[in-house]
Short mmCIF file of C-alpha atoms and ligand atoms in Angstrom, two decimals:
data_model
loop_
_atom_site.label_atom_id
_atom_site.label_comp_id
_atom_site.label_asym_id
_atom_site.label_seq_id
_atom_site.Cartn_x
_atom_site.Cartn_y
_atom_site.Cartn_z
CA MET A 1 76.50 121.14 87.99
CA SER A 2 75.62 120.96 91.71
CA VAL A 3 72.09 121.86 92.75
CA PRO A 4 71.51 124.89 95.01
CA PRO A 5 71.31 124.03 98.70
CA GLU A 6 67.95 123.62 100.40
CA ILE A 7 67.71 125.69 103.58
CA ARG A 8 65.22 124.17 106.02
CA LYS A 9 64.86 126.65 108.87
CA ARG A 10 62.93 125.74 111.98
CA THR A 11 62.25 127.84 115.05
CA THR A 12 63.49 125.55 117.80
CA PRO A 13 66.25 122.90 117.96
CA GLN A 14 63.60 120.21 118.58
CA GLU A 15 61.76 121.18 115.40
CA LEU A 16 65.10 121.08 113.55
CA PHE A 17 65.69 117.49 114.73
CA GLU A 18 62.15 116.43 113.86
CA ALA A 19 62.56 117.79 110.34
CA ALA A 20 65.93 116.05 110.02
CA ALA A 21 64.47 112.77 111.31
CA GLU A 22 61.77 112.92 108.62
CA GLU A 23 64.47 113.37 105.97
CA VAL A 24 66.49 110.42 107.31
CA VAL A 25 63.40 108.20 107.20
CA ARG A 26 62.56 109.37 103.65
CA CYS A 27 66.16 108.86 102.46
CA ALA A 28 66.39 105.42 104.08
CA ASN A 29 63.20 104.04 102.58
CA GLN A 30 64.01 105.45 99.15
CA ALA A 31 67.52 103.94 99.22
CA VAL A 32 66.22 100.52 100.26
CA ALA A 33 63.49 100.66 97.60
CA GLN A 34 65.99 101.61 94.87
CA ARG A 35 69.18 99.83 95.97
CA GLY A 36 68.21 97.33 98.66
CA ARG A 37 70.21 99.06 101.41
CA PHE A 38 70.79 102.41 103.10
CA ALA A 39 74.36 103.56 103.73
CA ILE A 40 74.51 106.50 106.16
CA ALA A 41 77.49 108.33 107.64
CA LEU A 42 76.81 109.82 111.07
CA ALA A 43 78.01 113.22 112.24
CA GLY A 44 79.87 113.69 115.49
CA GLY A 45 79.97 116.52 117.99
CA SER A 46 77.01 117.28 120.30
CA THR A 47 74.35 118.66 117.93
CA PRO A 48 73.19 115.36 116.28
CA LYS A 49 72.65 113.54 119.59
CA ASN A 50 68.99 114.63 119.79
CA LEU A 51 68.40 113.50 116.23
CA TYR A 52 69.80 110.05 117.04
CA THR A 53 67.58 109.86 120.12
CA LEU A 54 64.54 110.74 117.99
CA LEU A 55 65.43 108.09 115.39
CA ALA A 56 65.73 105.50 118.15
CA THR A 57 62.36 106.46 119.68
CA ASN A 58 59.71 108.28 117.63
CA ALA A 59 61.03 107.12 114.23
CA ARG A 60 62.08 103.70 115.45
CA THR A 61 59.43 101.77 113.51
CA SER A 62 59.73 103.80 110.31
CA LEU A 63 63.32 102.85 109.52
CA PRO A 64 64.57 99.68 107.76
CA TRP A 65 67.21 98.99 110.45
CA ASP A 66 68.11 95.56 109.06
CA ARG A 67 69.08 97.22 105.74
CA THR A 68 70.79 100.23 107.30
CA TYR A 69 74.61 100.45 107.44
CA PHE A 70 76.30 102.96 109.73
CA PHE A 71 79.61 104.77 109.20
CA TRP A 72 81.11 107.95 110.71
CA SER A 73 82.08 111.03 108.67
CA ASP A 74 84.80 111.72 111.24
CA GLU A 75 86.14 110.53 114.55
CA ARG A 76 88.33 111.78 117.32
CA HIS A 77 91.56 109.84 117.81
CA VAL A 78 90.32 108.10 120.95
CA PRO A 79 89.11 104.59 121.86
CA PRO A 80 85.35 103.84 121.59
CA GLU A 81 84.77 104.01 125.34
CA ASP A 82 86.24 107.52 125.59
CA PRO A 83 83.75 110.33 126.42
CA GLU A 84 85.09 112.21 123.38
CA SER A 85 84.26 109.34 121.01
CA ASN A 86 81.69 110.11 118.29
CA TYR A 87 80.99 106.37 118.12
CA ARG A 88 80.20 106.29 121.85
CA MET A 89 77.76 109.20 121.52
CA ALA A 90 75.84 107.46 118.71
CA GLU A 91 75.99 104.11 120.51
CA GLU A 92 74.46 105.55 123.67
CA ALA A 93 71.87 107.77 121.92
CA MET A 94 70.72 105.33 119.23
CA LEU A 95 72.63 102.15 118.30
CA SER A 96 72.13 100.51 121.72
CA LYS A 97 68.37 101.14 121.41
CA ILE A 98 67.59 99.85 117.92
CA PRO A 99 67.48 96.35 116.37
CA VAL A 100 70.67 96.66 114.30
CA ALA A 101 73.15 93.84 113.79
CA ALA A 102 76.76 94.46 114.85
CA GLY A 103 77.75 93.68 111.25
CA ASN A 104 75.84 96.77 110.08
CA VAL A 105 77.91 99.15 112.21
CA PHE A 106 81.31 100.23 110.88
CA ARG A 107 82.98 102.35 113.53
CA VAL A 108 86.37 104.03 113.02
CA PRO A 109 89.04 101.86 114.75
CA ALA A 110 90.41 104.96 116.49
CA GLU A 111 91.91 103.05 119.42
CA ASN A 112 94.97 102.40 117.24
CA PRO A 113 97.61 104.99 118.29
CA ASP A 114 98.74 105.34 114.64
CA ALA A 115 96.22 107.81 113.18
CA ALA A 116 97.38 107.31 109.59
CA ALA A 117 96.89 103.55 109.96
CA VAL A 118 93.39 104.15 111.33
CA ALA A 119 92.46 106.22 108.28
CA GLU A 120 93.90 103.63 105.89
CA ALA A 121 92.01 100.82 107.61
CA TYR A 122 88.74 102.75 107.51
CA GLU A 123 89.20 103.57 103.83
CA LYS A 124 89.77 99.87 103.17
CA THR A 125 86.56 99.04 105.07
CA LEU A 126 84.63 101.59 103.00
CA ARG A 127 86.03 100.33 99.70
CA LYS A 128 85.16 96.73 100.63
CA PHE A 129 81.61 97.64 101.66
CA PHE A 130 80.96 99.59 98.45
CA ALA A 131 83.09 97.27 96.24
CA ALA A 132 84.90 100.44 95.14
CA GLU A 133 88.18 99.89 93.29
CA ALA A 134 91.13 102.27 93.62
CA GLY A 135 90.22 105.55 91.91
CA GLN A 136 86.50 104.96 92.35
CA VAL A 137 84.63 107.14 94.87
CA PRO A 138 81.69 105.38 96.57
CA ARG A 139 78.35 107.16 97.00
CA PHE A 140 76.74 107.29 100.43
CA ASP A 141 72.97 107.62 100.42
CA LEU A 142 73.21 110.17 103.22
CA ILE A 143 76.06 111.92 105.01
CA LEU A 144 75.18 113.88 108.15
CA LEU A 145 77.45 116.79 109.05
CA GLY A 146 77.71 119.44 111.71
CA MET A 147 79.57 122.74 111.57
CA GLY A 148 81.85 124.36 114.14
CA PRO A 149 81.83 128.08 115.03
CA ASP A 150 84.99 128.32 112.86
CA GLY A 151 83.23 126.87 109.82
CA HIS A 152 84.85 123.44 110.02
CA THR A 153 82.84 120.33 109.14
CA ALA A 154 83.57 116.66 109.84
CA SER A 155 87.22 117.12 110.85
CA LEU A 156 88.05 119.35 107.92
CA PHE A 157 89.32 122.37 109.85
CA PRO A 158 90.31 125.73 108.29
CA GLU A 159 93.70 125.78 106.54
CA THR A 160 94.43 122.11 107.28
CA ALA A 161 96.14 119.58 104.99
CA ALA A 162 93.09 117.34 104.50
CA LEU A 163 91.41 120.10 102.48
CA GLN A 164 93.90 119.48 99.68
CA GLU A 165 93.22 115.74 99.44
CA LYS A 166 92.04 114.79 95.94
CA SER A 167 92.04 110.97 95.88
CA ARG A 168 91.95 109.46 99.38
CA LEU A 169 88.51 108.84 100.93
CA VAL A 170 89.60 109.00 104.58
CA VAL A 171 92.66 110.70 106.07
CA ALA A 172 94.25 111.50 109.42
CA ASN A 173 94.19 115.29 109.65
CA TRP A 174 96.51 117.08 112.09
CA VAL A 175 94.63 119.95 113.78
CA GLU A 176 97.19 122.29 115.28
CA LYS A 177 94.75 124.23 117.44
CA LEU A 178 93.52 120.98 119.04
CA LYS A 179 97.03 119.47 119.07
CA THR A 180 95.64 116.19 117.83
CA SER A 181 94.92 114.21 114.67
CA ARG A 182 91.34 113.58 113.65
CA ILE A 183 90.12 110.85 111.28
CA THR A 184 87.94 112.40 108.61
CA PHE A 185 86.15 111.82 105.33
CA THR A 186 87.71 113.89 102.56
CA LEU A 187 85.94 116.30 100.21
CA PRO A 188 85.91 113.84 97.27
CA LEU A 189 83.96 111.35 99.42
CA LEU A 190 81.61 113.97 100.90
CA ASN A 191 80.85 115.43 97.48
CA ALA A 192 80.10 112.06 95.89
CA ALA A 193 77.15 111.52 98.25
CA ARG A 194 73.53 111.37 97.05
CA CYS A 195 72.59 113.64 99.94
CA VAL A 196 74.54 115.71 102.45
CA ALA A 197 72.58 117.13 105.37
CA PHE A 198 73.97 119.70 107.80
CA LEU A 199 72.53 120.11 111.31
CA VAL A 200 73.35 123.54 112.72
CA SER A 201 71.89 124.90 115.94
CA GLY A 202 72.70 127.85 118.21
CA THR A 203 73.80 131.48 118.01
CA ASP A 204 77.48 130.56 118.27
CA LYS A 205 77.23 129.24 114.71
CA ALA A 206 75.44 132.27 113.21
CA SER A 207 78.43 134.25 111.95
CA ALA A 208 80.20 131.26 110.38
CA LEU A 209 76.90 130.17 108.82
CA HIS A 210 76.43 133.60 107.28
CA GLU A 211 79.91 133.35 105.81
CA VAL A 212 79.38 129.80 104.55
CA LEU A 213 75.97 130.42 102.91
CA GLU A 214 76.18 134.09 101.94
CA GLY A 215 79.80 135.26 102.31
CA ASP A 216 82.67 135.28 99.82
CA ALA A 217 85.53 134.10 102.02
CA PRO A 218 87.43 131.13 100.52
CA GLY A 219 86.47 127.58 101.45
CA GLU A 220 89.92 127.13 102.93
CA GLN A 221 88.81 129.41 105.75
CA TYR A 222 85.28 127.98 106.03
CA PRO A 223 85.52 124.33 104.95
CA ALA A 224 81.77 123.69 105.34
CA LYS A 225 81.49 125.75 102.13
CA LEU A 226 83.36 123.01 100.26
CA ALA A 227 80.92 120.22 101.22
CA HIS A 228 78.55 120.40 98.26
CA PRO A 229 77.55 117.17 96.44
CA ASP A 230 78.49 117.23 92.74
CA ASP A 231 75.35 115.33 91.77
CA GLY A 232 73.20 115.13 94.86
CA LYS A 233 71.13 117.06 97.38
CA LEU A 234 72.52 119.50 99.94
CA ILE A 235 70.23 120.33 102.85
CA TRP A 236 70.88 122.73 105.73
CA PHE A 237 68.72 122.08 108.79
CA LEU A 238 68.91 125.25 110.86
CA ASP A 239 67.23 126.61 113.95
CA ARG A 240 66.34 130.27 114.26
CA ALA A 241 69.36 131.04 116.47
CA ALA A 242 71.85 129.59 113.96
CA ALA A 243 70.09 131.33 111.06
CA SER A 244 70.02 134.70 112.84
CA GLY A 245 72.99 135.94 110.78
CA LEU A 246 71.47 135.14 107.42
CA THR A 247 70.21 138.08 105.36
CA GLN A 248 68.30 136.14 102.72
CA SER A 249 64.95 134.92 104.05
CA ASN A 250 64.54 131.45 102.53
C1 6PG B 1 83.29 116.43 115.63
C2 6PG B 1 82.39 116.75 114.51
C3 6PG B 1 82.47 118.21 114.15
C4 6PG B 1 81.19 118.80 114.70
C5 6PG B 1 81.30 120.30 114.88
C6 6PG B 1 80.09 120.87 115.58
O1 6PG B 1 83.80 115.32 115.69
O2 6PG B 1 83.42 117.30 116.49
O3 6PG B 1 82.25 115.93 113.54
O4 6PG B 1 82.59 118.51 112.82
O5 6PG B 1 80.13 118.49 113.83
O6 6PG B 1 82.45 120.53 115.67
O7 6PG B 1 80.09 120.34 116.88
P1 6PG B 1 78.86 120.59 117.87
O8 6PG B 1 77.70 119.90 117.27
O9 6PG B 1 79.28 119.97 119.16
O10 6PG B 1 78.65 122.08 117.95
#
């Protein structure tokens, strides 16, 4: 039985990122204390950039970087040097500024023109890292996610094929409205995590957020609704603008 989500509302985006940074530090140190390492999947898009900058500056000394292993919950089908690359964003905002070994960073090999092959390769990398046999679903310590104004998360867009995936961990998902494939974690992998944390900022997200947290539209139309760990924590870090459509004051 999944636990109810925690809604952590802050007034400004900066306060949202500070609260999220505290949670990353707490999660990291707990994971290392209990399991000897911290496996985190980074979110893409623009919102998390300020969190990554904070982790690489203010929180720099509070994180066990040598025991931290980085993955991406989704990636655009572009090479790592492309301005659209989620890897590039995290590299510039954080990874290039912290003492982390190259062997601790597992980027999506999205330069390969065959998107399906990229997803297969990344799933193999994940299974090797977690020593997860076929049929087993590995548990990340923390998966960071964003949400689009249409309610998509990672690259699980409304009414797309990847939403039906029941066994694969990573798939190439064709997104008609973007006319491209995206490489994305699937719901089974997201929902096996020990903690999933959403970062949502800005008024353009308010109506989708209302629908996701308080509405009754199906998850097919608002996939962020479907990201809910089966046996783990779900935290929504929101700023006032994003939360402006919520009726419940939590
Ligand atoms: C991506 C993301 C995607 C993102 C949302 C929100 O690759 O684009 O993983 O799911 O989190 O689109 O994007 P913004 O943070 O830019 O609003």
